[in-house]
Short mmCIF file of C-alpha atoms in Angstrom, two decimals:
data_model
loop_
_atom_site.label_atom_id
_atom_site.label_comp_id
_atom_site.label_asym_id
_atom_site.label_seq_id
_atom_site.Cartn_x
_atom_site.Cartn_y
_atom_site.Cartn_z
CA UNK A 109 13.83 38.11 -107.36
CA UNK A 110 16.61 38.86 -104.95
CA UNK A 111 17.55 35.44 -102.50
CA UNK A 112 18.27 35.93 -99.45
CA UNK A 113 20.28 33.58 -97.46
CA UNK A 114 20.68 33.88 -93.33
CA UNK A 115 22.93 31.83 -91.38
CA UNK A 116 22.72 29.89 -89.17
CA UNK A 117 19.04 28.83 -89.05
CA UNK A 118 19.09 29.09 -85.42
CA UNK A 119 21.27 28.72 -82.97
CA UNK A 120 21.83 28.19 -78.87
CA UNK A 121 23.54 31.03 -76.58
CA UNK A 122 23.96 32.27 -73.12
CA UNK A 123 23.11 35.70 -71.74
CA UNK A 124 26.32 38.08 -72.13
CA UNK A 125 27.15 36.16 -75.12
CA UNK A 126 28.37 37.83 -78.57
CA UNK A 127 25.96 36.42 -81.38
CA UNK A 128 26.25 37.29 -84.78
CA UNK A 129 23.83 36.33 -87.73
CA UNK A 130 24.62 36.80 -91.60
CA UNK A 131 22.64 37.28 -94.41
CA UNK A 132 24.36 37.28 -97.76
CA UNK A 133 21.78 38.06 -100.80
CA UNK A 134 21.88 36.77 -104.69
CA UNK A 135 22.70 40.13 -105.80
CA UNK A 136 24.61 43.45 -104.42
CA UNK A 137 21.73 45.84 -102.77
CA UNK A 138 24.26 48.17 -101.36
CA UNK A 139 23.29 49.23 -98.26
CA UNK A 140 19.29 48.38 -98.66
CA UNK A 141 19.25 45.53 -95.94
CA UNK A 142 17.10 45.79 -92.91
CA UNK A 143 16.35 43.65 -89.47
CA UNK A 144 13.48 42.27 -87.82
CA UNK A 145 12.65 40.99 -84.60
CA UNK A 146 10.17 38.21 -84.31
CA UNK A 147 8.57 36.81 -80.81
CA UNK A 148 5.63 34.43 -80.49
CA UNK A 149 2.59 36.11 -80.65
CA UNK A 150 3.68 39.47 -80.95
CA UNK A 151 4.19 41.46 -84.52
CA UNK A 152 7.66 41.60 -85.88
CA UNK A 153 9.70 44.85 -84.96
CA UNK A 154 12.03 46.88 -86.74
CA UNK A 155 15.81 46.84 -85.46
CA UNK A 156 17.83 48.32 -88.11
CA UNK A 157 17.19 50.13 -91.56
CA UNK A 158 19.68 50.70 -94.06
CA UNK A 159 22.02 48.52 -92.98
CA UNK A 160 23.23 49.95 -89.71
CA UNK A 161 20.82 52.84 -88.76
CA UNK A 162 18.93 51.76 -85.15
CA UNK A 163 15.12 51.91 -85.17
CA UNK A 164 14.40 54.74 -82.62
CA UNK A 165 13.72 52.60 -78.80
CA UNK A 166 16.24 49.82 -80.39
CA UNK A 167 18.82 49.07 -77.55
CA UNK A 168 22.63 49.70 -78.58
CA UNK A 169 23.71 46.29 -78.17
CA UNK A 170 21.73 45.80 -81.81
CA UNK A 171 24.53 46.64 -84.52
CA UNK A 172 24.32 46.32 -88.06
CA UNK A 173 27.18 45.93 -91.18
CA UNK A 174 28.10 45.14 -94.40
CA UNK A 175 27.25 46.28 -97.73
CA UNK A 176 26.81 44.60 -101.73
CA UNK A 177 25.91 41.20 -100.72
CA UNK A 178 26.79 40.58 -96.72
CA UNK A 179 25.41 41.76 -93.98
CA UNK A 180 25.61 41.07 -90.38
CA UNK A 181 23.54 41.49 -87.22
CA UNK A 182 25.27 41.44 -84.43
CA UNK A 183 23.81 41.53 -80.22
CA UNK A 184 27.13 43.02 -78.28
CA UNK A 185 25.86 40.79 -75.27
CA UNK A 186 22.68 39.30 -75.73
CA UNK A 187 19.91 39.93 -72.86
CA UNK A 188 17.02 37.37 -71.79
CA UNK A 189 14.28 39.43 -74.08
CA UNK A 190 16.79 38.70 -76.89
CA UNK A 191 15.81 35.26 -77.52
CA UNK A 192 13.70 35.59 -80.51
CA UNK A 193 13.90 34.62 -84.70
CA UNK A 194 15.64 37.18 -86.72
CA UNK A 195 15.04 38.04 -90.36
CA UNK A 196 16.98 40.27 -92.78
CA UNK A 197 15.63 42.15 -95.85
CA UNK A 198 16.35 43.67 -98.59
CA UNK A 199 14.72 46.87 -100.14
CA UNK A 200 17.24 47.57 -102.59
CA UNK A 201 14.39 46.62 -105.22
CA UNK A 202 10.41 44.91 -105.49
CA UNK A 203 9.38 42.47 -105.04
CA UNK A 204 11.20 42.87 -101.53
CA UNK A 205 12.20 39.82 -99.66
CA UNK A 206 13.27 38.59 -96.71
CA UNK A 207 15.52 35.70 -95.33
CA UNK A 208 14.03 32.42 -94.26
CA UNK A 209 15.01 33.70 -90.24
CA UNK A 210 17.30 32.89 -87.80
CA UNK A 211 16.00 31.53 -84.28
CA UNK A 212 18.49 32.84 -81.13
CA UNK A 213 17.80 30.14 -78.59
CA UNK A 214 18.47 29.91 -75.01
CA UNK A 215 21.18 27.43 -74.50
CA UNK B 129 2.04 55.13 -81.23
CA UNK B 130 0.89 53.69 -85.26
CA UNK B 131 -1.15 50.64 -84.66
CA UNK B 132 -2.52 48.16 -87.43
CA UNK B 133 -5.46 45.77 -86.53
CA UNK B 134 -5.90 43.36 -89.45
CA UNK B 135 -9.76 41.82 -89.51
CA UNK B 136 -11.91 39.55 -91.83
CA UNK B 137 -12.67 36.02 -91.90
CA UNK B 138 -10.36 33.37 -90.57
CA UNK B 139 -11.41 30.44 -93.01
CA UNK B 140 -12.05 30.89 -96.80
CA UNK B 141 -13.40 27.92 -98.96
CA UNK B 142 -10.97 26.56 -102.13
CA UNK B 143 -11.41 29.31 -105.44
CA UNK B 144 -13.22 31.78 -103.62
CA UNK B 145 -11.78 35.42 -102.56
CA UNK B 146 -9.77 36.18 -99.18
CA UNK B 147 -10.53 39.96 -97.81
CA UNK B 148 -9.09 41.57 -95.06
CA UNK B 149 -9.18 45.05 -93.71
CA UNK B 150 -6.58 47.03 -92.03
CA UNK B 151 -7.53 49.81 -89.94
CA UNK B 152 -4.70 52.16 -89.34
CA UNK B 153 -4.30 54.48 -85.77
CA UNK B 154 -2.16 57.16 -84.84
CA UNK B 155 -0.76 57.98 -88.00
CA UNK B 156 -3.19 59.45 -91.61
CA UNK B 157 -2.60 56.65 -93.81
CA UNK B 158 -2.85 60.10 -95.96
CA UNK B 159 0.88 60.32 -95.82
CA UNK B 160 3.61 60.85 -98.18
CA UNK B 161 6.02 59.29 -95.73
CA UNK B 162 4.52 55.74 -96.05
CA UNK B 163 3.09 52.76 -98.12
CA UNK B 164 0.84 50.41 -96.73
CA UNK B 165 1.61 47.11 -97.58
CA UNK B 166 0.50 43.31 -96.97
CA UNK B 167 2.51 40.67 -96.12
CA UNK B 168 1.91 37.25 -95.28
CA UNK B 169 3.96 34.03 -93.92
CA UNK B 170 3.11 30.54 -95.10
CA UNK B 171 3.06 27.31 -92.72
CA UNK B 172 6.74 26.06 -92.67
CA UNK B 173 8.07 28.77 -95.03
CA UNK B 174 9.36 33.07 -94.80
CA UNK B 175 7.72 36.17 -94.47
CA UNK B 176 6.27 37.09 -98.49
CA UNK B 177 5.95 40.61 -99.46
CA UNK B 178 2.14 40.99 -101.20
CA UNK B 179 2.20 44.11 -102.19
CA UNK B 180 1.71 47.72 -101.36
CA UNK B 181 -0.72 50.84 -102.52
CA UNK B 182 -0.43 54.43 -101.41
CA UNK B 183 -3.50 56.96 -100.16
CA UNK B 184 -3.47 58.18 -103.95
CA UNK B 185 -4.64 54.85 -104.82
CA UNK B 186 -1.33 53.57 -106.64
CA UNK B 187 -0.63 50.01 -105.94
CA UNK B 188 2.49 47.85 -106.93
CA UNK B 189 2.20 43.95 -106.72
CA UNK B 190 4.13 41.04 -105.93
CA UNK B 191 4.33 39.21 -109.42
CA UNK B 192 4.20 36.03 -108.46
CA UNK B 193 0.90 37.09 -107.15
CA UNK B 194 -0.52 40.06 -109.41
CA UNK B 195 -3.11 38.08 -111.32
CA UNK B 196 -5.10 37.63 -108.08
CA UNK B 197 -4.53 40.63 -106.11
CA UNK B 198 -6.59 43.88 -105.64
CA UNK B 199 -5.25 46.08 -102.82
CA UNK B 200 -7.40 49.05 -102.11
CA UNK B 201 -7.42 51.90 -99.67
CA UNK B 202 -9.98 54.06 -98.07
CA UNK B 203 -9.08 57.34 -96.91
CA UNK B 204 -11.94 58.50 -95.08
CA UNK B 205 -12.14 55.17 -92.53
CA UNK B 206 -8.33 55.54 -92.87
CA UNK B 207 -8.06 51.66 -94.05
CA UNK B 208 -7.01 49.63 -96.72
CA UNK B 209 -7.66 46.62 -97.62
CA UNK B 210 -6.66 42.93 -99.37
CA UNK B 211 -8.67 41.28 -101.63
CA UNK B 212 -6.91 37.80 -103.17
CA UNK B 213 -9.16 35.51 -105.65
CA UNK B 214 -9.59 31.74 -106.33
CA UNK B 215 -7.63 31.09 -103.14
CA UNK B 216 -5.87 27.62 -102.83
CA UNK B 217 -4.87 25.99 -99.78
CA UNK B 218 -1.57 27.47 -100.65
CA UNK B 219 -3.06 30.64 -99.68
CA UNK B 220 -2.94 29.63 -95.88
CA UNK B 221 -1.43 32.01 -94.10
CA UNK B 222 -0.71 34.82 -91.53
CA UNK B 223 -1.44 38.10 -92.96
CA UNK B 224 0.44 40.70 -91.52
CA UNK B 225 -0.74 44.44 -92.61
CA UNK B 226 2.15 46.85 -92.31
CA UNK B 227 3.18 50.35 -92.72
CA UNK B 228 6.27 51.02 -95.13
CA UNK B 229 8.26 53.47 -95.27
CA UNK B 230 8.30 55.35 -98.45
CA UNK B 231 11.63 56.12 -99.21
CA UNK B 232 13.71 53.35 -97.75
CA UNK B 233 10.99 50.64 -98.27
CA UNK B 234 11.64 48.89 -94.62
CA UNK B 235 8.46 48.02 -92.59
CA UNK B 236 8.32 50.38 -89.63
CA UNK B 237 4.70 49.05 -87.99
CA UNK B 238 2.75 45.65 -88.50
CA UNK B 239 -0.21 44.57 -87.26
CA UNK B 240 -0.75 41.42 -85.20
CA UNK B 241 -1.07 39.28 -88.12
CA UNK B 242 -4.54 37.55 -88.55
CA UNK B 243 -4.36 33.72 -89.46
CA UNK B 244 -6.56 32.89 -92.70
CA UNK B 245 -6.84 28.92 -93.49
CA UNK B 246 -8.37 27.63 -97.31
CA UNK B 247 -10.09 24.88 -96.57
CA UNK B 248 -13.58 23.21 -97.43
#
């Protein structure tokens, strides 16, 4: 199975800030890495697909990058609905999986 | 708007067999465009892909989970459904049913998530 590895595990910030999370996998995938959004109590939401395509209603300050084995997600200036865990993914091949998440926190 | 609404019991006794139902809206799970897939997240740990069938009725499975697993669909309800035997408290989780899409294989609707606990 592919690893995937996000960093950090969470992490404080202020609204306007730049924030950018990581997620470097156990083998290249090429491009095949996608983002989630995660709030309590609500079902996770697609940001990005294929590394750095936005999810139709996905605000531009969501950008993705990378490709082989690091990625990035980075929130151009993050907003007060931003606060949320993040997870990456990778469908370069089954079984898929995801990273252990990333928690954006209010500091 | 694609909803998923995952339903079935919330508690399941040790060895017996977890089954869930997801019932699809606004989209015919009789697509070529998508898989429908379950995942699940464990107390304390990630988000575990299950495994995935498509309206023709093929189904690919998680390995570390195959020897258990039966995921079926039904067209004409447009559901499909989760069946996972001898269940250990391992098996606690939130089940997530989700639409994926069938050429990049990124998850582009999930349900709510039902919680299902193993426990006598």
């Amino acid at each position: 199975d592919i690893q995937m590895t996000q960093s950090p595990s969470s992490l404080s910030a202020s609204v306007g800030d730049r924030v950018t999370i990581t997620c470097r996998t156990s083998q290249t995938i090429t491009t095949y890495l996608n983002w989630y959004q995660e709030k309590p109590g609500r079902a996770p939401k697609l940001l990005i697909y294929g590394t750095s395509t936005l999810q139709n209603g996905v605000p531009s300050r969501f950008s993705g990058g990378g490709s082989g084995t690091d990625f990035t997600l980075t929130i151009s200036s993050l907003q007060p609905e931003d606060f949320a865990t993040y997870y990456c993914q990778q469908s370069y091949t089954t079984p898929l999986t995801f990273g252990q998440g990333t928690k954006v926190e209010i500091k | 708007q694609v909803q998923l609404q995952e339903s079935g019991p919330g508690l399941v006794k040790p060895s017996q067999t977890l089954s869930l139902t997801c019932t699809v809206s606004g989209r015919s799970i009789s697509t070529d465009d998508n898989y429908w897939t379950w995942i699940r997240r464990r107390p304390g740990k990630g988000l575990e892909w299950i495994g995935y069938i498509y309206f023709r009725g093929n189904t690919y499975y998680n390995p570390s989970l195959e020897s258990r697993l039966t995921i079926s669909v039904d067209t004409s309800k447009n559901q499909f459904s989760l069946n996972l035997n001898s269940v250990t408290s391992a098996d606690t989780a939130v089940y997530f049913c989700v639409s994926q899409d069938s050429r990049g294989y990124f998850f582009d609707y999930w349900g709510q998530g039902t919680l299902v606990s193993v426990s006598s």
